[in-house]
PDB file of C-alpha atoms in Angstrom:
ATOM      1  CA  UNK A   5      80.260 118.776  80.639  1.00  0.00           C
ATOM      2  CA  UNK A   6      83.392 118.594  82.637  1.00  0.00           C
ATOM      3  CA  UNK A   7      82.385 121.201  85.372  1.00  0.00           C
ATOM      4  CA  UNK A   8      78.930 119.268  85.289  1.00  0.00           C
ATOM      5  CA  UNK A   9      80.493 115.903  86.613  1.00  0.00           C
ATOM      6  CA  UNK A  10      83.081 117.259  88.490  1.00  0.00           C
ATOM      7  CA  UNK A  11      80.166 119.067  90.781  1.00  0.00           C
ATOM      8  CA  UNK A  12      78.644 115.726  90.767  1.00  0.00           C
ATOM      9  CA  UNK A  13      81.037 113.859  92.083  1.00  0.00           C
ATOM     10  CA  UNK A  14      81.904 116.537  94.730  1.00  0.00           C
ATOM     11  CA  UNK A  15      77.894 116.046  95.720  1.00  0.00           C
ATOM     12  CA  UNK A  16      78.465 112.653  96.153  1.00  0.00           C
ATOM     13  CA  UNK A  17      82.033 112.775  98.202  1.00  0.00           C
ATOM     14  CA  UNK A  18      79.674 115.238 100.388  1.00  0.00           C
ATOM     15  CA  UNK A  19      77.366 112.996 101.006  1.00  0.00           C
ATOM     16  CA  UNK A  20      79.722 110.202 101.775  1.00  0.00           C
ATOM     17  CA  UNK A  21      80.912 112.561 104.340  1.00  0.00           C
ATOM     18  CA  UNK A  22      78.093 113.371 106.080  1.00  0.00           C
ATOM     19  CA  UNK A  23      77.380 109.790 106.297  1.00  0.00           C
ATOM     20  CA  UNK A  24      80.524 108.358 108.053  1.00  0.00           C
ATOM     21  CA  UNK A  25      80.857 111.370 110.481  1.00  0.00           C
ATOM     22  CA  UNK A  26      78.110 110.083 112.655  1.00  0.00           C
ATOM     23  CA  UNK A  27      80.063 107.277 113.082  1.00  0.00           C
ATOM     24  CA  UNK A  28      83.243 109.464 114.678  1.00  0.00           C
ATOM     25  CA  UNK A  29      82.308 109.458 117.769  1.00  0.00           C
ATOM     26  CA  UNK A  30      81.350 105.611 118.187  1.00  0.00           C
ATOM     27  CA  UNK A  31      84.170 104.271 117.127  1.00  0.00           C
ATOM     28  CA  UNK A  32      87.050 106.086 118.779  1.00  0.00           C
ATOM     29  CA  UNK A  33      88.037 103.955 121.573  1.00  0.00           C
ATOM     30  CA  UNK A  34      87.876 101.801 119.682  1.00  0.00           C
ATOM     31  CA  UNK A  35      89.999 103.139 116.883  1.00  0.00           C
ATOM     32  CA  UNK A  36      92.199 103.357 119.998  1.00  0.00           C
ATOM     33  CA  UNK A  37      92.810  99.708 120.477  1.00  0.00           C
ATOM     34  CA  UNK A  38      92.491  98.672 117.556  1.00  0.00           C
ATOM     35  CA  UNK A  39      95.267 100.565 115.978  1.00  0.00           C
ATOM     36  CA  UNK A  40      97.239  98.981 113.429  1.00  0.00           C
ATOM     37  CA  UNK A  41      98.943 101.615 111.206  1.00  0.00           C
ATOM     38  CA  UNK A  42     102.167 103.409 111.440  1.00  0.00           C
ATOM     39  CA  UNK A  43     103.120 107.457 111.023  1.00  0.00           C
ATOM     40  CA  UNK A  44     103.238 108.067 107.415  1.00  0.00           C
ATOM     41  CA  UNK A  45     106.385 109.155 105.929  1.00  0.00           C
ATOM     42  CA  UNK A  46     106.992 110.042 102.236  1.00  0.00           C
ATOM     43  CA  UNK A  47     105.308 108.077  99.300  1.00  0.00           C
ATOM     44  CA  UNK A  48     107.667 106.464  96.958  1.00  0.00           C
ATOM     45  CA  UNK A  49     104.698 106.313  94.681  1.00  0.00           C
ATOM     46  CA  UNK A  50     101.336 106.601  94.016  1.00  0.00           C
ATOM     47  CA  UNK A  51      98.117 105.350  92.738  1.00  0.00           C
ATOM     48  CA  UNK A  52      96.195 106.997  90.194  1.00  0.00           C
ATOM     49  CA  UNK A  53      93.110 105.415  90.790  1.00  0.00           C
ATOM     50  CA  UNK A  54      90.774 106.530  87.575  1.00  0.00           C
ATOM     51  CA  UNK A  55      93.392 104.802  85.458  1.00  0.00           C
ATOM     52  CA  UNK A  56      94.351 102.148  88.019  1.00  0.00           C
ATOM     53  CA  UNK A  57      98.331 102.965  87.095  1.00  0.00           C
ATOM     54  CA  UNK A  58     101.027 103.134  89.621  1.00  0.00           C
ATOM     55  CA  UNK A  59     103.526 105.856  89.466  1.00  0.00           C
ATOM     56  CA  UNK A  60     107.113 106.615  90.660  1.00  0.00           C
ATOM     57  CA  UNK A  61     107.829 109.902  92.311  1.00  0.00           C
ATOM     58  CA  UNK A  62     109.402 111.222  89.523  1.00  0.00           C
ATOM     59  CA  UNK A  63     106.231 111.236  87.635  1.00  0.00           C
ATOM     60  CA  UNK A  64     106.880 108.028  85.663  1.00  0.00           C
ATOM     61  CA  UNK A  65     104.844 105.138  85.050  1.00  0.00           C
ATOM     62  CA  UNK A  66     106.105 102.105  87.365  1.00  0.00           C
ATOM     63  CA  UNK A  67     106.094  98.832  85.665  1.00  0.00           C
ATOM     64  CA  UNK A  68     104.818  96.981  88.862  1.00  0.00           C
ATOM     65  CA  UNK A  69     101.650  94.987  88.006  1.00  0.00           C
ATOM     66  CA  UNK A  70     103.364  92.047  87.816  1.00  0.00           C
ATOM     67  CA  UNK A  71     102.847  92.070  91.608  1.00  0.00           C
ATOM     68  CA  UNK A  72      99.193  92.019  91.452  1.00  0.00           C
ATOM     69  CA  UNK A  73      97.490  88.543  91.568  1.00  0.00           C
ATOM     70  CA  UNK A  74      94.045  88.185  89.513  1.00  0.00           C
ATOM     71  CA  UNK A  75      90.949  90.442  90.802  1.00  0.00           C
ATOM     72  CA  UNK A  76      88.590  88.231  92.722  1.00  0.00           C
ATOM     73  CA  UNK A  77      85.066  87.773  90.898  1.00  0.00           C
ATOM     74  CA  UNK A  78      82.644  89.512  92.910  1.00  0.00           C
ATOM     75  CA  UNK A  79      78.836  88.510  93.289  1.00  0.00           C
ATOM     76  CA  UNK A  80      75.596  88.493  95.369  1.00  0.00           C
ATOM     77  CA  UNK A  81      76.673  87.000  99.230  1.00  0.00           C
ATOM     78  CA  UNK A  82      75.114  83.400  99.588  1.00  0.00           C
ATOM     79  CA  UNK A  83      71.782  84.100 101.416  1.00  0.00           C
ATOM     80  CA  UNK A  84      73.264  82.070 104.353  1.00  0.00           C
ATOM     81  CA  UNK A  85      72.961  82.438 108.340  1.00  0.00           C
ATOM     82  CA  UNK A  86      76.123  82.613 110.272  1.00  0.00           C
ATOM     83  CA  UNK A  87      76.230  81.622 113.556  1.00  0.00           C
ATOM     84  CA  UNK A  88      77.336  84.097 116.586  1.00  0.00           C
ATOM     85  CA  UNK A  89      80.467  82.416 116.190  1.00  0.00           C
ATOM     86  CA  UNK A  90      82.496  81.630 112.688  1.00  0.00           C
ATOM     87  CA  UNK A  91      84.534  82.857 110.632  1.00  0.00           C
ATOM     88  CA  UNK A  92      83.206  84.229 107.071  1.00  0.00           C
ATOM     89  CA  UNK A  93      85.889  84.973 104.307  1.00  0.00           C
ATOM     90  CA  UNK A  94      86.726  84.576 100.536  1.00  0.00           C
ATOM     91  CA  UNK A  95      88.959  81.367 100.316  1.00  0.00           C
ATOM     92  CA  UNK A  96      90.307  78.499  98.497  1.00  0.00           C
ATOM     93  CA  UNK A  97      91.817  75.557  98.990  1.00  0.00           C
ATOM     94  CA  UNK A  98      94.887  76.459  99.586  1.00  0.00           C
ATOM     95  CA  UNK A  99      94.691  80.174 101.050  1.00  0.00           C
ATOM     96  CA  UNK A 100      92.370  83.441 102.631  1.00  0.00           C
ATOM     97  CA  UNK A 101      92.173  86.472 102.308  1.00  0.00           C
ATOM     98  CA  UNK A 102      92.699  88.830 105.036  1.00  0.00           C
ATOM     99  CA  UNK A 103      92.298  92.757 104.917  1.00  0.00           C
ATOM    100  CA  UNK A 104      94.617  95.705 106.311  1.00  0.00           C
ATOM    101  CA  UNK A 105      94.738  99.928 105.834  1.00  0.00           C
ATOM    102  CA  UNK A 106      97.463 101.515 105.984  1.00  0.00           C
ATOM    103  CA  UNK A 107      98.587 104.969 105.091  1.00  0.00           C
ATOM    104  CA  UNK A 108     100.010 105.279 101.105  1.00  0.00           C
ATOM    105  CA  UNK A 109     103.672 105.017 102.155  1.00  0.00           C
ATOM    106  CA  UNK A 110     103.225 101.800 104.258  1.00  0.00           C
ATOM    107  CA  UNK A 111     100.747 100.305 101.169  1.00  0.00           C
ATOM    108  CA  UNK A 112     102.881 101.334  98.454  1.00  0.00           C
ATOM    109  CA  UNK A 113     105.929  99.572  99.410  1.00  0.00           C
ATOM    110  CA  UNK A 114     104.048  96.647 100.271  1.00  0.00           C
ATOM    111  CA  UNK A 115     102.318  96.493  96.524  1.00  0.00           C
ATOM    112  CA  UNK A 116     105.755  97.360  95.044  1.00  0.00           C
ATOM    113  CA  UNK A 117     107.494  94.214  96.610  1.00  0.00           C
ATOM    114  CA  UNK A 118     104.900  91.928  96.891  1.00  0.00           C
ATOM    115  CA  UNK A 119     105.315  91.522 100.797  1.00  0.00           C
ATOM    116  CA  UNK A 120     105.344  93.950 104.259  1.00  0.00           C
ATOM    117  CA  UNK A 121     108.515  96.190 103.940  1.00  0.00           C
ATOM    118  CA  UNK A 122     109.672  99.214 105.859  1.00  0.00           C
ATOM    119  CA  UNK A 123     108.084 101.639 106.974  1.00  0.00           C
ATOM    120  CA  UNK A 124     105.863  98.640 107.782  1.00  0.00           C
ATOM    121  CA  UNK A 125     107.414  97.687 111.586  1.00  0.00           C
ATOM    122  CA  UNK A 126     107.046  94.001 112.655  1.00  0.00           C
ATOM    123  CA  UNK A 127     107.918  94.945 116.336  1.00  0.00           C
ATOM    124  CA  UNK A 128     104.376  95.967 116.526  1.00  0.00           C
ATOM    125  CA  UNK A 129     101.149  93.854 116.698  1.00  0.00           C
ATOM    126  CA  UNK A 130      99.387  94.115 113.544  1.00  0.00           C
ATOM    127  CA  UNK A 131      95.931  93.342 112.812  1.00  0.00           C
ATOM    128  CA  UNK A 132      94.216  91.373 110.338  1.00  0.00           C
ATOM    129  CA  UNK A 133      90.464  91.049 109.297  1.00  0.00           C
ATOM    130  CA  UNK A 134      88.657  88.285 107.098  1.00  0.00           C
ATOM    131  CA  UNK A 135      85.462  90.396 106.886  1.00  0.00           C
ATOM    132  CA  UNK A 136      85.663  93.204 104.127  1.00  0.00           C
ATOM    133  CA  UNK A 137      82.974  95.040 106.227  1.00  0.00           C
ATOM    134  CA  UNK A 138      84.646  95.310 109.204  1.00  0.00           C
ATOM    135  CA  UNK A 139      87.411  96.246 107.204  1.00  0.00           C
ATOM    136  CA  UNK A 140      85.229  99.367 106.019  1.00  0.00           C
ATOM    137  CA  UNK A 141      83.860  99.768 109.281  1.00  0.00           C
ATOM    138  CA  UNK A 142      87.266 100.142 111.194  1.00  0.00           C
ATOM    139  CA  UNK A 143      88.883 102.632 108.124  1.00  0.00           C
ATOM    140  CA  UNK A 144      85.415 104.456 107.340  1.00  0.00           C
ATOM    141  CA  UNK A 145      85.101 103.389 103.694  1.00  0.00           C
ATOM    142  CA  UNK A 146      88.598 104.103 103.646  1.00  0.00           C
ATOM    143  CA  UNK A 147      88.624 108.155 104.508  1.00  0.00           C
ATOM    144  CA  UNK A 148      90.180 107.801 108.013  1.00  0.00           C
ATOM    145  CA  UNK A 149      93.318 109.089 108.620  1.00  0.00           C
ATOM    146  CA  UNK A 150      96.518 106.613 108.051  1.00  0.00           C
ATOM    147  CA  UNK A 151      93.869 104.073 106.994  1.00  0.00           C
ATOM    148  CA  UNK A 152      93.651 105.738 103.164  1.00  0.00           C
ATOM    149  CA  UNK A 153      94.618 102.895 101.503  1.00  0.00           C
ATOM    150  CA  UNK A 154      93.129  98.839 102.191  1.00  0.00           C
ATOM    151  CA  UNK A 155      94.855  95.587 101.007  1.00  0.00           C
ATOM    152  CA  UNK A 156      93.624  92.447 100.468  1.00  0.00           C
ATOM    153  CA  UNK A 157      96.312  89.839 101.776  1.00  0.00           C
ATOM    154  CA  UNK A 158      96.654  86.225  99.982  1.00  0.00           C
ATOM    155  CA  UNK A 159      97.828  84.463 103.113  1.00  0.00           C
ATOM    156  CA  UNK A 160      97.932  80.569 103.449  1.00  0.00           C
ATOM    157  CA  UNK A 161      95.358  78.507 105.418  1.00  0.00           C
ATOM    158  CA  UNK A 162      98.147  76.738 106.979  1.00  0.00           C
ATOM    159  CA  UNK A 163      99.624  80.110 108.348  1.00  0.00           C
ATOM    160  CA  UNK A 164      96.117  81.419 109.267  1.00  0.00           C
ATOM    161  CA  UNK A 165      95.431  78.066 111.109  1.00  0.00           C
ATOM    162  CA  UNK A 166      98.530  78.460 112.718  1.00  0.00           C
ATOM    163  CA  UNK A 167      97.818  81.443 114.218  1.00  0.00           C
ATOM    164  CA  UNK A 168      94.235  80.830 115.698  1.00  0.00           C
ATOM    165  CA  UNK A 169      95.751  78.121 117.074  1.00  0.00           C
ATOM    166  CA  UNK A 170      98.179  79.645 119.136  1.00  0.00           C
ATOM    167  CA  UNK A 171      96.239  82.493 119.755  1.00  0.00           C
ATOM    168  CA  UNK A 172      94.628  84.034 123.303  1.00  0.00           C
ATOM    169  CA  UNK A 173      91.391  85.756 123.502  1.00  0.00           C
ATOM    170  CA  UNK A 174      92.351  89.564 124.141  1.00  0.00           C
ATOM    171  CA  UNK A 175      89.714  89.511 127.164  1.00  0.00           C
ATOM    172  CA  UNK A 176      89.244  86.415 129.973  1.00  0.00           C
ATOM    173  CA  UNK A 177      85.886  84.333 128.720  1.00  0.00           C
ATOM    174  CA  UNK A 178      84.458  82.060 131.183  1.00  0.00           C
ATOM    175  CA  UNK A 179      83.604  79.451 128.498  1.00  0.00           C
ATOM    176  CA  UNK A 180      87.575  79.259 127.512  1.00  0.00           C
ATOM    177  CA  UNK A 181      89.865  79.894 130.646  1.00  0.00           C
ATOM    178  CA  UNK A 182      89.228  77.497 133.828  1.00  0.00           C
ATOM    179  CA  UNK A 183      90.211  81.052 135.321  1.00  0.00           C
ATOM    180  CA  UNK A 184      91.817  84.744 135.348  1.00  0.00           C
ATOM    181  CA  UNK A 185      95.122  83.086 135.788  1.00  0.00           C
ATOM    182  CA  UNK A 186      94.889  80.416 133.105  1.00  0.00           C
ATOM    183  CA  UNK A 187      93.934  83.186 130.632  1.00  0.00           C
ATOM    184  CA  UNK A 188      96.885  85.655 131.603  1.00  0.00           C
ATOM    185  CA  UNK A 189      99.536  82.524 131.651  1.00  0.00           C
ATOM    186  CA  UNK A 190      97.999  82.089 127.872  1.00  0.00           C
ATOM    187  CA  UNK A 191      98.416  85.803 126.900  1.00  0.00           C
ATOM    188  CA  UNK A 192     101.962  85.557 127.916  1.00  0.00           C
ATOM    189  CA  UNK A 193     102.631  82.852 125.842  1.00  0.00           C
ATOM    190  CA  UNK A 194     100.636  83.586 123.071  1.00  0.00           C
ATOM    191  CA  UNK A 195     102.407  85.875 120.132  1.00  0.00           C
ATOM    192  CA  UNK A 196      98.339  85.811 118.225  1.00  0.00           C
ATOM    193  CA  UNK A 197      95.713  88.129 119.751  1.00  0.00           C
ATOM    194  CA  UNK A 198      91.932  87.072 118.903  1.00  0.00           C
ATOM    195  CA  UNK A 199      88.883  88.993 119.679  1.00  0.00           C
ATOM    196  CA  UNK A 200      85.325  88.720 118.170  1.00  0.00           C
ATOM    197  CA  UNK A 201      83.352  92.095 117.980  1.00  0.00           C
ATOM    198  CA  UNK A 202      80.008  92.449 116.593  1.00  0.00           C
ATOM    199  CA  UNK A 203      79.764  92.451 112.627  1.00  0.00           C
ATOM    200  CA  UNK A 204      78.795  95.772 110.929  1.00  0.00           C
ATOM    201  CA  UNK A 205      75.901  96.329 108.045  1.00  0.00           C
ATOM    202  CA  UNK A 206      76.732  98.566 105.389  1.00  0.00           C
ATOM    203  CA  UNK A 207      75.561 101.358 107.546  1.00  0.00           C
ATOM    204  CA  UNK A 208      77.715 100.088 110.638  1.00  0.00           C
ATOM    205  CA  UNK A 209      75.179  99.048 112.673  1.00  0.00           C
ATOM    206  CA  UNK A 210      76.519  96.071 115.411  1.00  0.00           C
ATOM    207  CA  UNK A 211      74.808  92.752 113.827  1.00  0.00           C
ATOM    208  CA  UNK A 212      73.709  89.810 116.171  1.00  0.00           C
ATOM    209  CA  UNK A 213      76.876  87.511 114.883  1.00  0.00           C
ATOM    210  CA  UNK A 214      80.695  88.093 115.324  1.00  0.00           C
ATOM    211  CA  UNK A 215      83.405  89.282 112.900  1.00  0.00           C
ATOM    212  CA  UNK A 216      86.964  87.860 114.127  1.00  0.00           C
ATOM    213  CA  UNK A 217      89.657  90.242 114.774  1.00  0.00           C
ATOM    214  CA  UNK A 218      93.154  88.873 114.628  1.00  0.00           C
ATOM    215  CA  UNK A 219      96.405  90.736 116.085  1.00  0.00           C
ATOM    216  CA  UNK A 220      99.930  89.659 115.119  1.00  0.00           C
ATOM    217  CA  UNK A 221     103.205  90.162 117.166  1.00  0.00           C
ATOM    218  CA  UNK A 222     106.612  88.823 117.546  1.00  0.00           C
ATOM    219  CA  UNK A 223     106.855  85.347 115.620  1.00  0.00           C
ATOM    220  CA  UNK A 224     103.067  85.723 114.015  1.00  0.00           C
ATOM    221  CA  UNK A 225     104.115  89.107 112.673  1.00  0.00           C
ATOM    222  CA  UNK A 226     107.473  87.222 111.093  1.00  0.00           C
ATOM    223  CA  UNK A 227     105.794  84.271 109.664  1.00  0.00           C
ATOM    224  CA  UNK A 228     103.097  86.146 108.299  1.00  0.00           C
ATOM    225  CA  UNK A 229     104.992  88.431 106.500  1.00  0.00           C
ATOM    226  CA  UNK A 230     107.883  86.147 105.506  1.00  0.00           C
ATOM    227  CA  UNK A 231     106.391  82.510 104.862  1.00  0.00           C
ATOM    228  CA  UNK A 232     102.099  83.254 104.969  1.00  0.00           C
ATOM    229  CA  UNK A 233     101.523  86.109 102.435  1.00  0.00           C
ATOM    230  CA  UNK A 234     100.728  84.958  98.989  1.00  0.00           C
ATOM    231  CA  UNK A 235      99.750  88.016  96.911  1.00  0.00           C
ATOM    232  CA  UNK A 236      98.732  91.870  97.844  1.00  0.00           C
ATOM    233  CA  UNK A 237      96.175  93.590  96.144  1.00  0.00           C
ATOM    234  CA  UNK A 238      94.679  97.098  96.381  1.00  0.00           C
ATOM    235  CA  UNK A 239      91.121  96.882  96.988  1.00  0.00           C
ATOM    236  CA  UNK A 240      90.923 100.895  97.569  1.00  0.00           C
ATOM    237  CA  UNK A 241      89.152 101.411  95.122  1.00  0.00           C
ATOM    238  CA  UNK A 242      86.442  99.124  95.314  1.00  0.00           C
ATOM    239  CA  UNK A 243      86.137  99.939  99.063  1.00  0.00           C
ATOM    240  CA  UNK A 244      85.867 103.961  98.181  1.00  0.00           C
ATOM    241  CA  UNK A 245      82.589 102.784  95.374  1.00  0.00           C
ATOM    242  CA  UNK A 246      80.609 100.617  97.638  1.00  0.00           C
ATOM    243  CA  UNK A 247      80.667 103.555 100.273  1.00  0.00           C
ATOM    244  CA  UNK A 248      79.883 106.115  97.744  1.00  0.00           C
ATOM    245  CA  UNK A 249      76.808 103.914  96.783  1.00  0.00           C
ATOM    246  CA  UNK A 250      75.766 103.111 100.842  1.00  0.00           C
ATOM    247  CA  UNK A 251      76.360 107.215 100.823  1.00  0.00           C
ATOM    248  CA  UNK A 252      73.830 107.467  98.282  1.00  0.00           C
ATOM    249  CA  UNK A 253      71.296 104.880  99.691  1.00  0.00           C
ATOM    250  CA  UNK A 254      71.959 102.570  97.135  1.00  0.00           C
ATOM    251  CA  UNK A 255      72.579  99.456  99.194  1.00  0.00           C
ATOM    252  CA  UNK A 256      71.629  96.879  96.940  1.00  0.00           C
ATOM    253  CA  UNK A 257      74.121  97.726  94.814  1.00  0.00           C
ATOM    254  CA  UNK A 258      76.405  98.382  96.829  1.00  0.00           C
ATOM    255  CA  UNK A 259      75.982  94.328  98.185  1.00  0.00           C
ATOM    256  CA  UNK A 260      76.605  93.063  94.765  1.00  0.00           C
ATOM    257  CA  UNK A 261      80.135  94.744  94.590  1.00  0.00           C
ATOM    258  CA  UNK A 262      80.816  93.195  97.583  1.00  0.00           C
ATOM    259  CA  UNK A 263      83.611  90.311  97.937  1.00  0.00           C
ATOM    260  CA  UNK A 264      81.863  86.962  98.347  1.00  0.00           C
ATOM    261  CA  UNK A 265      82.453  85.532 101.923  1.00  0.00           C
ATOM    262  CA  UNK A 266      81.286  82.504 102.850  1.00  0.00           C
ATOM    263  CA  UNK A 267      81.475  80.214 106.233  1.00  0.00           C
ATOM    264  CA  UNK A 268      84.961  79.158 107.216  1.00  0.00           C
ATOM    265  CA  UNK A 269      85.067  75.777 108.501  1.00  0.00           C
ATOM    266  CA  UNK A 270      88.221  75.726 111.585  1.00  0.00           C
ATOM    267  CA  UNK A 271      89.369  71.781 112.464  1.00  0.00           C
ATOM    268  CA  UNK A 272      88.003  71.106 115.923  1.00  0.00           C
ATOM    269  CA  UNK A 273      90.929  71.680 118.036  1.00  0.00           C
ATOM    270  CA  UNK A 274      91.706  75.472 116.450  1.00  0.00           C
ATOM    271  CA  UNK A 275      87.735  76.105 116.469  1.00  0.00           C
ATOM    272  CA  UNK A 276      88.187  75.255 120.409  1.00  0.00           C
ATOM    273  CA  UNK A 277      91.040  77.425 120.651  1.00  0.00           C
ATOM    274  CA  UNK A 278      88.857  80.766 119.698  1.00  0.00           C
ATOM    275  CA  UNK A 279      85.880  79.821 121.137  1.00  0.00           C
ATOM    276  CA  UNK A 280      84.395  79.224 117.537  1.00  0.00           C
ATOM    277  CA  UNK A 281      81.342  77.559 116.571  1.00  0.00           C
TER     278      UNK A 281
END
């Protein structure tokens, strides 16, 4: 029975494989430009992910949960229409959540104290992403290199809003910059990087509509690590099982594992900022 479901699951990791190396090639400028991780160094621990247990390099159980906020309830997506433009994410009142990958060492530190520590740098722009596909679609269903490991970040609205609203576009757009010059006097001043790239299916096809990308340095990078970040969770795991089940065709269920995101309303003057609708 054992050798029978280990030779299953192998089938499956094989077809997962197959699945995301057609997408290699198309996404490695972009993987390029997009980078956001750092060289990996040692673990201090590790995740055993059947049993969902952390564990200390010595081999011993770490008593870290306490770190973990509450699992998000997952559900079917509202049957909604975005517009080219906006922002869709899970959110309350009070905060969003934003998703990174990292390689374990950076991740496991970061679980462990409950906030961005070293080997995470904060002299380097770091990227953030509301949309749990794109999230998949930049790491590969987590398999990339460095990118083994995705977190869900609790940030506030108030830090999020912040930072859209000092933020630059990362290219000059007619519709937001009187002119070349206006938009590099911006970028100079600006410590937030936005950009809006086309939104992925579950198969990473480009979708008609826009996922926002967001890119952290200097101050942004400080206050998002120091005063923004609510909670850090691991979402490996659930990011690994919806692409085994797009690897195995199964995309239905693979949508109702997914993260509900709905339509994030911007005030006016921060929607104007990032060109959103």
């Amino acid at each position: 029975m054992k050798r029978s479901g280990f030779k299953t699951t192998s089938y499956r990791f094989r077809i997962l494989s197959k699945f995301l190396n057609r997408e290699r090639d198309a996404v490695w400028k972009e993987d390029k430009m997009l980078q956001d991780v750092d060289a990996e160094p040692r673990a201090l621990v590790h995740e055993d992910f059947h049993g969902g247990n952390m564990f200390a390099s010595d081999g011993r159980l770490a008593d870290i949960r306490v770190i973990f906020p509450t699992v998000t309830e997952t559900m079917d997506q509202p049957n909604v229409a975005p517009t080219k433009y906006s922002i869709r994410a899970q959110y309350t009142s009070k905060t969003i959540t934003v998703y990174q990958a990292y390689p374990p060492a950076i991740a496991n530190a970061a679980l462990y104290a409950g906030k961005f520590v070293a080997p995470f740098k904060r002299r380097r722009m770091t990227w953030i992403k509301p949309s749990f596909l794109w999230m998949a679609y930049r790491c590969g269903w987590a398999t990339k290199k460095d990118q083994e490991r995705v977190l869900a970040i609790e940030i506030a609205r108030e830090g999020f809003e912040w930072a859209l609203a000092h933020a630059c576009l990362s290219h000059p757009t007619p519709r937001l910059y009187a002119d070349h010059a206006a938009w590099e006097l911006r970028k100079n001043e600006s410590p937030v990087r936005v950009q809006w790239d086309p939104e992925r299916d579950f198969e990473f096809r480009p979708l008609e509509y826009r996922s926002l990308q967001v890119g952290l340095k200097e101050e942004a990078v400080d206050r998002y690590v120091d005063e923004w970040t609510v909670g850090i969770r691991d979402v490996t795991g659930l990011m690994q099982e919806i692409g085994q089940l797009v690897g195995e065709g199964k995309i239905e269920e693979a949508r109702r594992k997914m993260p509900v995101e709905e339509v994030y309303v911007l005030p006016t003057d921060v929607a104007t900022v990032v060109g959103a609708d």
